[in-house]
Short mmCIF file of C-alpha atoms and ligand atoms in Angstrom, two decimals:
data_model
loop_
_atom_site.label_atom_id
_atom_site.label_comp_id
_atom_site.label_asym_id
_atom_site.label_seq_id
_atom_site.Cartn_x
_atom_site.Cartn_y
_atom_site.Cartn_z
CA UNK A 18 0.00 0.00 0.00
CA UNK A 19 2.71 2.40 1.05
CA UNK A 20 4.72 1.73 -2.10
CA UNK A 21 1.70 2.44 -4.30
CA UNK A 22 1.13 5.77 -2.63
CA UNK A 23 4.76 6.64 -3.30
CA UNK A 24 4.39 5.74 -6.96
CA UNK A 25 1.28 7.85 -7.28
CA UNK A 26 3.04 10.83 -5.76
CA UNK A 27 5.96 10.44 -8.14
CA UNK A 28 3.53 10.15 -11.04
CA UNK A 29 1.68 13.28 -9.99
CA UNK A 30 4.94 15.20 -9.63
CA UNK A 31 5.99 13.95 -13.05
CA UNK A 32 2.76 15.08 -14.70
CA UNK A 33 2.98 18.42 -12.93
CA UNK A 34 6.54 18.96 -14.16
CA UNK A 35 5.68 17.93 -17.70
CA UNK A 36 2.90 20.48 -17.72
CA UNK A 37 5.27 23.17 -16.53
CA UNK A 38 7.98 22.29 -19.02
CA UNK A 39 6.46 21.18 -22.31
CA UNK A 40 9.35 19.25 -23.77
CA UNK A 41 9.22 20.73 -27.24
CA UNK A 42 8.26 24.24 -26.28
CA UNK A 43 10.82 26.97 -26.26
CA UNK A 44 10.53 29.75 -23.78
CA UNK A 45 12.27 32.90 -24.89
CA UNK A 46 12.03 36.64 -24.81
CA UNK A 47 9.73 38.55 -22.52
CA UNK A 48 6.62 37.17 -20.91
CA UNK A 49 5.51 33.60 -20.49
CA UNK A 50 5.13 32.84 -24.15
CA UNK A 51 5.80 29.58 -25.88
CA UNK A 52 6.60 28.40 -29.34
CA UNK A 53 5.91 24.75 -29.97
CA UNK A 54 6.28 22.09 -32.60
CA UNK A 55 3.00 21.30 -34.34
CA UNK A 56 1.46 24.72 -33.70
CA UNK A 57 -0.67 24.46 -36.89
CA UNK A 58 -1.60 20.77 -36.53
CA UNK A 59 -5.26 21.62 -35.86
CA UNK A 60 -5.66 24.99 -37.56
CA UNK A 61 -3.73 24.40 -40.78
CA UNK A 62 -2.39 20.83 -40.89
CA UNK A 63 -0.92 21.21 -44.38
CA UNK A 64 1.02 24.38 -43.57
CA UNK A 65 4.47 22.88 -43.22
CA UNK A 66 3.96 20.62 -46.25
CA UNK A 67 2.90 23.57 -48.40
CA UNK A 68 6.02 25.46 -47.37
CA UNK A 69 8.19 22.41 -48.06
CA UNK A 70 6.76 21.92 -51.55
CA UNK A 71 7.13 25.58 -52.47
CA UNK A 72 10.73 25.81 -51.23
CA UNK A 73 11.56 22.62 -53.06
CA UNK A 74 10.19 24.03 -56.34
CA UNK A 75 12.00 27.33 -55.79
CA UNK A 76 15.23 25.49 -55.06
CA UNK A 77 15.10 23.50 -58.29
CA UNK A 78 14.41 26.71 -60.21
CA UNK A 79 17.32 28.52 -58.56
CA UNK A 80 19.43 27.00 -55.84
CA UNK A 81 20.39 30.45 -54.66
CA UNK A 82 16.92 30.68 -53.14
CA UNK A 83 18.01 28.39 -50.31
CA UNK A 84 20.82 30.73 -49.29
CA UNK A 85 18.53 33.70 -49.75
CA UNK A 86 15.87 32.26 -47.41
CA UNK A 87 18.34 31.40 -44.67
CA UNK A 88 19.80 34.89 -44.79
CA UNK A 89 16.32 36.45 -44.73
CA UNK A 90 15.58 34.53 -41.56
CA UNK A 91 18.79 35.73 -39.90
CA UNK A 92 18.22 39.33 -40.96
CA UNK A 93 14.64 39.16 -39.74
CA UNK A 94 15.42 37.66 -36.34
CA UNK A 95 18.32 39.96 -35.48
CA UNK A 96 16.31 43.13 -36.07
CA UNK A 97 13.33 43.40 -33.72
CA UNK A 98 13.10 39.64 -33.38
CA UNK A 99 11.63 37.02 -35.72
CA UNK A 100 8.53 39.03 -36.62
CA UNK A 101 8.77 39.12 -40.44
CA UNK A 102 9.64 42.83 -40.31
CA UNK A 103 12.23 42.22 -43.03
CA UNK A 104 9.39 41.40 -45.45
CA UNK A 105 7.50 44.69 -45.19
CA UNK A 106 7.69 46.98 -48.24
CA UNK A 107 6.35 49.90 -46.25
CA UNK A 108 4.68 50.69 -42.94
CA UNK A 109 1.99 53.21 -41.94
CA UNK A 110 4.70 55.49 -40.51
CA UNK A 111 6.20 55.87 -43.99
CA UNK A 112 9.76 55.58 -42.65
CA UNK A 113 12.34 53.66 -44.72
CA UNK A 114 11.91 49.94 -43.95
CA UNK A 115 14.55 47.32 -43.03
CA UNK A 116 14.75 46.16 -46.64
CA UNK A 117 16.00 49.59 -47.64
CA UNK A 118 18.92 49.60 -45.22
CA UNK A 119 22.38 49.30 -46.83
CA UNK A 120 22.92 45.99 -44.94
CA UNK A 121 20.04 44.49 -46.93
CA UNK A 122 20.01 46.70 -49.99
CA UNK A 123 19.82 44.98 -53.32
CA UNK A 124 21.16 41.64 -52.11
CA UNK A 125 18.16 39.96 -50.45
CA UNK A 126 16.96 36.84 -52.23
CA UNK A 127 13.95 34.57 -51.77
CA UNK A 128 11.33 37.27 -51.17
CA UNK A 129 9.16 36.00 -54.05
CA UNK A 130 9.30 32.50 -52.60
CA UNK A 131 7.74 33.83 -49.39
CA UNK A 132 5.05 35.67 -51.43
CA UNK A 133 4.20 32.44 -53.23
CA UNK A 134 3.98 30.45 -49.98
CA UNK A 135 1.85 33.09 -48.30
CA UNK A 136 -0.66 33.21 -51.15
CA UNK A 137 -0.96 29.42 -51.14
CA UNK A 138 -1.47 29.40 -47.38
CA UNK A 139 -4.08 32.16 -47.54
CA UNK A 140 -6.03 29.95 -49.96
CA UNK A 141 -5.66 26.89 -47.75
CA UNK A 142 -6.35 28.50 -44.37
CA UNK A 143 -6.86 32.27 -44.48
CA UNK A 144 -5.48 34.38 -41.65
CA UNK A 145 -3.84 31.51 -39.78
CA UNK A 146 -0.14 31.17 -40.60
CA UNK A 147 2.10 34.11 -39.74
CA UNK A 148 4.76 35.38 -42.11
CA UNK A 149 7.27 35.00 -39.27
CA UNK A 150 6.49 31.27 -39.04
CA UNK A 151 6.62 30.96 -42.82
CA UNK A 152 10.18 32.33 -42.69
CA UNK A 153 11.09 29.85 -39.95
CA UNK A 154 9.63 26.89 -41.87
CA UNK A 155 11.01 28.05 -45.22
CA UNK A 156 14.53 28.47 -43.87
CA UNK A 157 14.32 24.95 -42.39
CA UNK A 158 13.33 23.61 -45.80
CA UNK A 159 16.22 25.56 -47.34
CA UNK A 160 18.57 23.85 -44.89
CA UNK A 161 17.10 20.46 -45.80
CA UNK A 162 17.38 21.15 -49.55
CA UNK A 163 21.00 22.10 -48.94
CA UNK A 164 21.77 18.67 -47.56
CA UNK A 165 21.11 18.54 -43.81
CA UNK A 166 18.49 16.35 -42.16
CA UNK A 167 14.98 17.54 -41.35
CA UNK A 168 14.47 19.05 -37.88
CA UNK A 169 11.33 20.12 -36.00
CA UNK A 170 10.66 23.86 -35.93
CA UNK A 171 8.68 25.31 -33.02
CA UNK A 172 6.04 27.79 -34.23
CA UNK A 173 3.52 30.30 -32.96
CA UNK A 174 5.28 33.53 -33.89
CA UNK A 175 3.19 36.52 -34.81
CA UNK A 176 3.97 39.29 -37.26
CA UNK A 177 5.24 42.71 -36.23
CA UNK A 178 3.85 46.01 -37.43
CA UNK A 179 7.06 47.98 -37.52
CA UNK A 180 10.08 47.86 -39.79
CA UNK A 181 12.64 50.61 -39.74
CA UNK A 182 15.93 50.78 -41.64
CA UNK A 183 17.51 52.59 -38.68
CA UNK A 184 16.89 49.54 -36.46
CA UNK A 185 19.20 47.47 -38.68
CA UNK A 186 22.19 49.51 -37.54
CA UNK A 187 24.04 47.74 -34.75
CA UNK A 188 21.98 44.56 -35.13
CA UNK A 189 23.18 43.15 -38.45
CA UNK A 190 26.96 42.84 -38.35
CA UNK A 191 29.00 44.20 -41.25
CA UNK A 192 31.75 42.15 -42.93
CA UNK A 193 34.60 44.30 -41.63
CA UNK A 194 33.62 44.12 -37.95
CA UNK A 195 35.99 42.64 -35.39
CA UNK A 196 35.16 39.43 -33.55
CA UNK A 197 34.69 41.55 -30.42
CA UNK A 198 31.97 43.59 -32.05
CA UNK A 199 30.32 40.60 -33.69
CA UNK A 200 30.36 38.51 -30.51
CA UNK A 201 28.77 41.42 -28.67
CA UNK A 202 25.88 41.55 -31.14
CA UNK A 203 25.35 37.78 -30.91
CA UNK A 204 25.55 37.89 -27.10
CA UNK A 205 22.84 40.57 -27.01
CA UNK A 206 20.60 38.12 -28.89
CA UNK A 207 21.38 35.34 -26.44
CA UNK A 208 23.99 33.38 -28.40
CA UNK A 209 27.23 31.93 -27.11
CA UNK A 210 30.47 32.32 -29.09
CA UNK A 211 30.20 28.63 -29.95
CA UNK A 212 26.69 29.03 -31.39
CA UNK A 213 27.83 32.10 -33.29
CA UNK A 214 30.64 30.21 -35.01
CA UNK A 215 28.29 27.32 -35.76
CA UNK A 216 25.66 29.63 -37.25
CA UNK A 217 28.20 31.39 -39.45
CA UNK A 218 28.65 28.07 -41.21
CA UNK A 219 25.63 29.28 -43.20
CA UNK A 220 28.27 31.03 -45.30
CA UNK A 221 28.91 27.60 -46.72
CA UNK A 222 26.20 28.38 -49.30
CA UNK A 223 25.21 31.40 -51.33
CA UNK A 224 27.11 34.34 -52.64
CA UNK A 225 28.73 37.58 -51.67
CA UNK A 226 29.05 40.51 -54.03
CA UNK A 227 32.49 41.95 -54.76
CA UNK A 228 31.44 45.14 -53.01
CA UNK A 229 31.29 43.26 -49.68
CA UNK A 230 34.97 42.29 -49.71
CA UNK A 231 36.91 43.95 -52.57
CA UNK A 232 38.48 46.45 -50.16
CA UNK A 233 40.50 43.47 -48.90
CA UNK A 234 42.11 43.22 -52.33
CA UNK A 235 42.93 46.84 -53.16
CA UNK A 236 42.69 49.24 -50.25
CA UNK A 237 42.79 47.33 -47.02
CA UNK A 238 44.47 49.80 -44.69
CA UNK A 239 47.24 52.41 -44.64
CA UNK A 240 50.04 49.85 -44.27
CA UNK A 241 48.68 46.99 -46.40
CA UNK A 242 46.89 47.50 -49.68
CA UNK A 243 45.88 43.82 -49.52
CA UNK A 244 44.65 41.97 -46.44
CA UNK A 245 47.65 39.88 -45.30
CA UNK A 246 45.25 37.29 -43.86
CA UNK A 247 44.00 36.54 -47.36
CA UNK A 248 45.70 33.57 -48.99
CA UNK A 249 47.76 34.90 -51.95
CA UNK A 250 46.40 32.41 -54.45
CA UNK A 251 42.84 33.10 -53.36
CA UNK A 252 43.53 36.83 -53.62
CA UNK A 253 44.74 36.39 -57.20
CA UNK A 254 41.57 34.52 -58.11
CA UNK A 255 39.36 37.11 -56.38
CA UNK A 256 41.14 40.03 -58.08
CA UNK A 257 40.36 38.37 -61.37
CA UNK A 258 36.63 38.08 -60.56
CA UNK A 259 36.49 41.47 -58.83
CA UNK A 260 38.72 43.92 -60.71
CA UNK A 261 39.30 47.36 -59.13
CA UNK A 262 36.01 49.28 -59.17
CA UNK A 263 37.42 52.16 -61.21
CA UNK A 264 38.72 49.81 -63.94
CA UNK A 265 36.95 49.56 -67.26
CA UNK A 266 36.46 45.83 -66.72
CA UNK A 267 34.64 46.40 -63.42
CA UNK A 268 32.42 48.96 -65.07
CA UNK A 269 31.51 46.48 -67.79
CA UNK A 270 31.06 43.49 -65.50
CA UNK A 271 29.39 45.26 -62.61
CA UNK A 272 29.28 44.05 -59.02
CA UNK A 273 29.77 40.30 -59.46
CA UNK A 274 28.39 37.69 -57.09
CA UNK A 275 31.02 35.23 -55.89
CA UNK A 276 30.19 31.89 -54.26
CA UNK A 277 31.25 31.71 -50.62
CA UNK A 278 32.27 28.10 -50.87
CA UNK A 279 34.00 25.99 -53.48
CA UNK A 280 33.64 23.19 -54.47
CA UNK A 281 30.19 22.86 -52.86
CA UNK A 282 28.56 26.29 -53.31
CA UNK A 283 25.02 24.98 -52.72
CA UNK A 284 25.71 22.41 -50.05
CA UNK A 285 25.65 23.14 -46.33
CA UNK A 286 28.84 21.49 -45.13
CA UNK A 287 31.92 22.24 -43.07
CA UNK A 288 34.22 23.02 -46.03
CA UNK A 289 33.59 26.66 -45.14
CA UNK A 290 35.62 26.14 -41.94
CA UNK A 291 38.38 24.37 -43.86
CA UNK A 292 38.57 27.44 -46.10
CA UNK A 293 38.97 29.63 -43.04
CA UNK A 294 41.96 27.56 -41.92
CA UNK A 295 43.58 28.20 -45.32
CA UNK A 296 42.90 31.93 -45.50
CA UNK A 297 40.29 31.42 -48.22
CA UNK A 298 37.34 33.31 -46.72
CA UNK A 299 35.60 36.00 -48.71
CA UNK A 300 34.60 38.11 -45.74
CA UNK A 301 37.11 39.62 -43.35
CA UNK A 302 34.73 38.86 -40.46
CA UNK A 303 34.61 35.16 -41.38
CA UNK A 304 38.37 35.01 -41.74
CA UNK A 305 38.84 36.66 -38.36
CA UNK A 306 37.20 33.65 -36.68
CA UNK A 307 40.17 31.51 -37.66
CA UNK A 308 42.59 33.84 -35.83
CA UNK A 309 40.75 35.08 -32.77
CA UNK A 310 41.71 32.98 -29.72
CA UNK A 311 38.05 32.69 -28.66
CA UNK A 312 36.89 31.26 -31.97
CA UNK A 313 39.90 29.58 -33.62
CA UNK A 314 39.59 26.31 -31.67
CA UNK A 315 35.92 26.08 -32.55
CA UNK A 316 36.70 26.69 -36.23
CA UNK A 317 39.31 23.93 -36.18
CA UNK A 318 36.98 21.50 -34.41
CA UNK A 319 34.18 22.11 -36.92
CA UNK A 320 36.55 21.93 -39.89
CA UNK A 321 37.42 18.39 -38.82
CA UNK A 322 33.97 17.26 -37.72
CA UNK A 323 31.21 17.46 -40.31
CA UNK A 324 28.94 15.30 -38.15
CA UNK A 325 29.17 17.66 -35.19
CA UNK A 326 28.51 20.76 -37.28
CA UNK A 327 25.59 19.08 -39.09
CA UNK A 328 23.98 18.47 -35.71
CA UNK A 329 24.80 21.81 -34.13
CA UNK A 330 23.75 23.99 -37.06
CA UNK A 331 20.04 23.02 -36.96
CA UNK A 332 20.03 23.58 -33.19
CA UNK A 333 21.47 27.05 -33.68
CA UNK A 334 18.82 27.74 -36.36
CA UNK A 335 16.06 26.69 -33.94
CA UNK A 336 17.51 29.04 -31.35
CA UNK A 337 17.75 31.81 -33.96
CA UNK A 338 14.01 31.35 -34.47
CA UNK A 339 13.27 32.17 -30.84
CA UNK A 340 14.90 35.61 -30.72
CA UNK A 341 12.46 38.21 -29.34
CA UNK A 342 9.38 36.57 -30.84
CA UNK A 343 5.87 37.97 -30.61
CA UNK A 344 3.38 35.34 -29.38
CA UNK A 345 -0.09 35.09 -27.90
CA UNK A 346 -2.00 38.29 -28.54
CA UNK A 347 0.96 40.41 -29.56
CA UNK A 348 1.39 41.38 -33.21
CA UNK A 349 -0.93 40.08 -35.92
CA UNK A 350 -1.23 37.50 -38.68
CA UNK A 351 -0.62 39.46 -41.87
CA UNK A 352 -2.69 38.75 -44.98
CA UNK A 353 0.21 39.63 -47.20
CA UNK A 354 3.78 39.52 -45.97
CA UNK A 355 4.66 42.82 -47.65
CA UNK A 356 2.22 45.03 -45.73
CA UNK A 357 0.68 45.29 -42.27
CA UNK A 358 -3.06 44.55 -42.09
C1 HEM B 615 29.20 38.11 -38.49
C2 HEM B 615 28.03 37.91 -38.95
C3 HEM B 615 27.69 38.01 -40.40
C4 HEM B 615 28.17 38.87 -41.34
C5 HEM B 615 29.20 39.97 -41.18
C6 HEM B 615 27.52 38.52 -42.59
C7 HEM B 615 27.72 39.15 -43.78
C8 HEM B 615 27.25 38.71 -45.00
C9 HEM B 615 27.56 39.34 -46.25
C10 HEM B 615 28.42 40.57 -46.45
C11 HEM B 615 26.96 38.61 -47.21
C12 HEM B 615 27.01 38.85 -48.71
C13 HEM B 615 26.03 39.89 -49.14
C14 HEM B 615 26.27 40.19 -50.60
O1 HEM B 615 27.27 40.84 -50.88
O2 HEM B 615 25.49 39.73 -51.44
C15 HEM B 615 26.26 37.52 -46.56
C16 HEM B 615 25.54 36.56 -47.22
C17 HEM B 615 24.91 35.51 -46.59
N1 HEM B 615 24.76 35.36 -45.22
FE1 HEM B 615 25.75 36.36 -43.80
N2 HEM B 615 26.68 37.45 -42.37
C18 HEM B 615 26.75 37.13 -41.05
C19 HEM B 615 26.05 36.13 -40.41
C20 HEM B 615 25.20 35.27 -41.04
C21 HEM B 615 24.37 34.30 -40.36
C22 HEM B 615 24.32 34.08 -38.85
C23 HEM B 615 23.67 33.62 -41.31
C24 HEM B 615 22.64 32.54 -41.19
C25 HEM B 615 22.41 31.79 -40.19
C26 HEM B 615 24.08 34.16 -42.59
C27 HEM B 615 23.64 33.71 -43.81
C28 HEM B 615 24.05 34.20 -45.02
C29 HEM B 615 23.76 33.57 -46.29
C30 HEM B 615 23.04 32.25 -46.48
C31 HEM B 615 24.28 34.40 -47.28
C32 HEM B 615 24.20 34.19 -48.78
C33 HEM B 615 22.96 34.90 -49.31
C34 HEM B 615 22.70 34.70 -50.79
O3 HEM B 615 23.41 33.96 -51.44
O4 HEM B 615 21.73 35.31 -51.27
N3 HEM B 615 24.98 35.17 -42.38
N4 HEM B 615 26.45 37.62 -45.20
C1 NAG B 616 46.65 46.72 -41.34
O1 NAG B 616 46.27 45.36 -41.20
C2 NAG B 616 47.27 44.51 -40.70
C3 NAG B 616 46.76 43.10 -40.75
O2 NAG B 616 45.51 42.96 -40.14
C4 NAG B 616 47.65 44.95 -39.30
O3 NAG B 616 48.68 44.11 -38.79
C5 NAG B 616 48.10 46.39 -39.32
O4 NAG B 616 48.35 46.83 -38.01
C6 NAG B 616 47.04 47.28 -39.97
N1 NAG B 616 47.55 48.63 -40.10
C7 NAG B 616 46.88 49.68 -39.66
C8 NAG B 616 47.52 51.00 -39.86
O5 NAG B 616 45.79 49.59 -39.11
#
């Protein structure tokens, strides 16, 4: 009899704890708000499948869409949280929106993919799926298309009503920032140095335009015209693709897009970290991770352990999706991702 009572008590405590800590829910940001896996199971059961199909189609049309979607997600979440503010073309205030900031400028990709998904979802279940969750699901599908295994994405984000270019400043790191400055930005968003290095492995796919790094080739600083941390052979190749801006060739060719990662420019893998070890990064900020004492060991570990990075990257993406989210009654569910309701 006594034993049974003990069991019952343990069981009750267990149930109580499970209720307090839903295993798949993620508590983040202010208030007691949760994101959870399967958020649309009852209200729009096909939501995640519709996103998956659309991203898959977009990927086979242009693989660059995968990189574009992952970057959109990062740029959304680091400015005012994951609230789809990056997608707004304008807001009632009339101020310049995030899209118009120089950090986003002309280089965002994948916006039409989100439009396509949103219009399909509005047909299927009007007013239910937020643009912020669409970005979270779509970036997951982009990761899967790029070669990593499927992972569950907690949902329940709501869409913000503000988007201001000025808010991008100080939240989206620039490519010439020091590791100190970059780590500070990531820390403000709740990331460890380790997670930061893992997340930057996203630069294993997609492109960078010459304008983001050509200063490393021609006018680095007052003592070095070329960045001494740039591998000489890589520098020769890059100077060929990105001639000096004032040259006739550059004026004919324009601002070229260069793949971050050879030989697997569309595959999420750890070759990016191997490149860092050899001085083959495009961005000064990426290269700096191989030299800074706080990050260099992590870079080396990941360069030698594809398995570890392939596991840690999805986790870091899930965490990215929890930054300052709006849940519950905050925000809204937009009808179109480009405008507030
Ligand atoms: C130190 C932090 C970071 C800096 C300085 C940075 C900077 C940049 C720059 C300069 C570009 C190229 C833009 C262009 O010239 O077209 C780029 C592209 C990209 N970034 Fe980052 N980034 C950072 C972190 C991240 C993170 C955390 C992610 C994702 C988790 C990410 C994902 C991407 C992707 C996928 C692209 C390629 C986009 C495309 O091909 O359309 N970046 N980033
Ligand atoms: C130029 O860059 C190199 C390599 O990063 C550095 O050692 C040097 O101190 C820099 N010079 C100036 C004037 O900042």
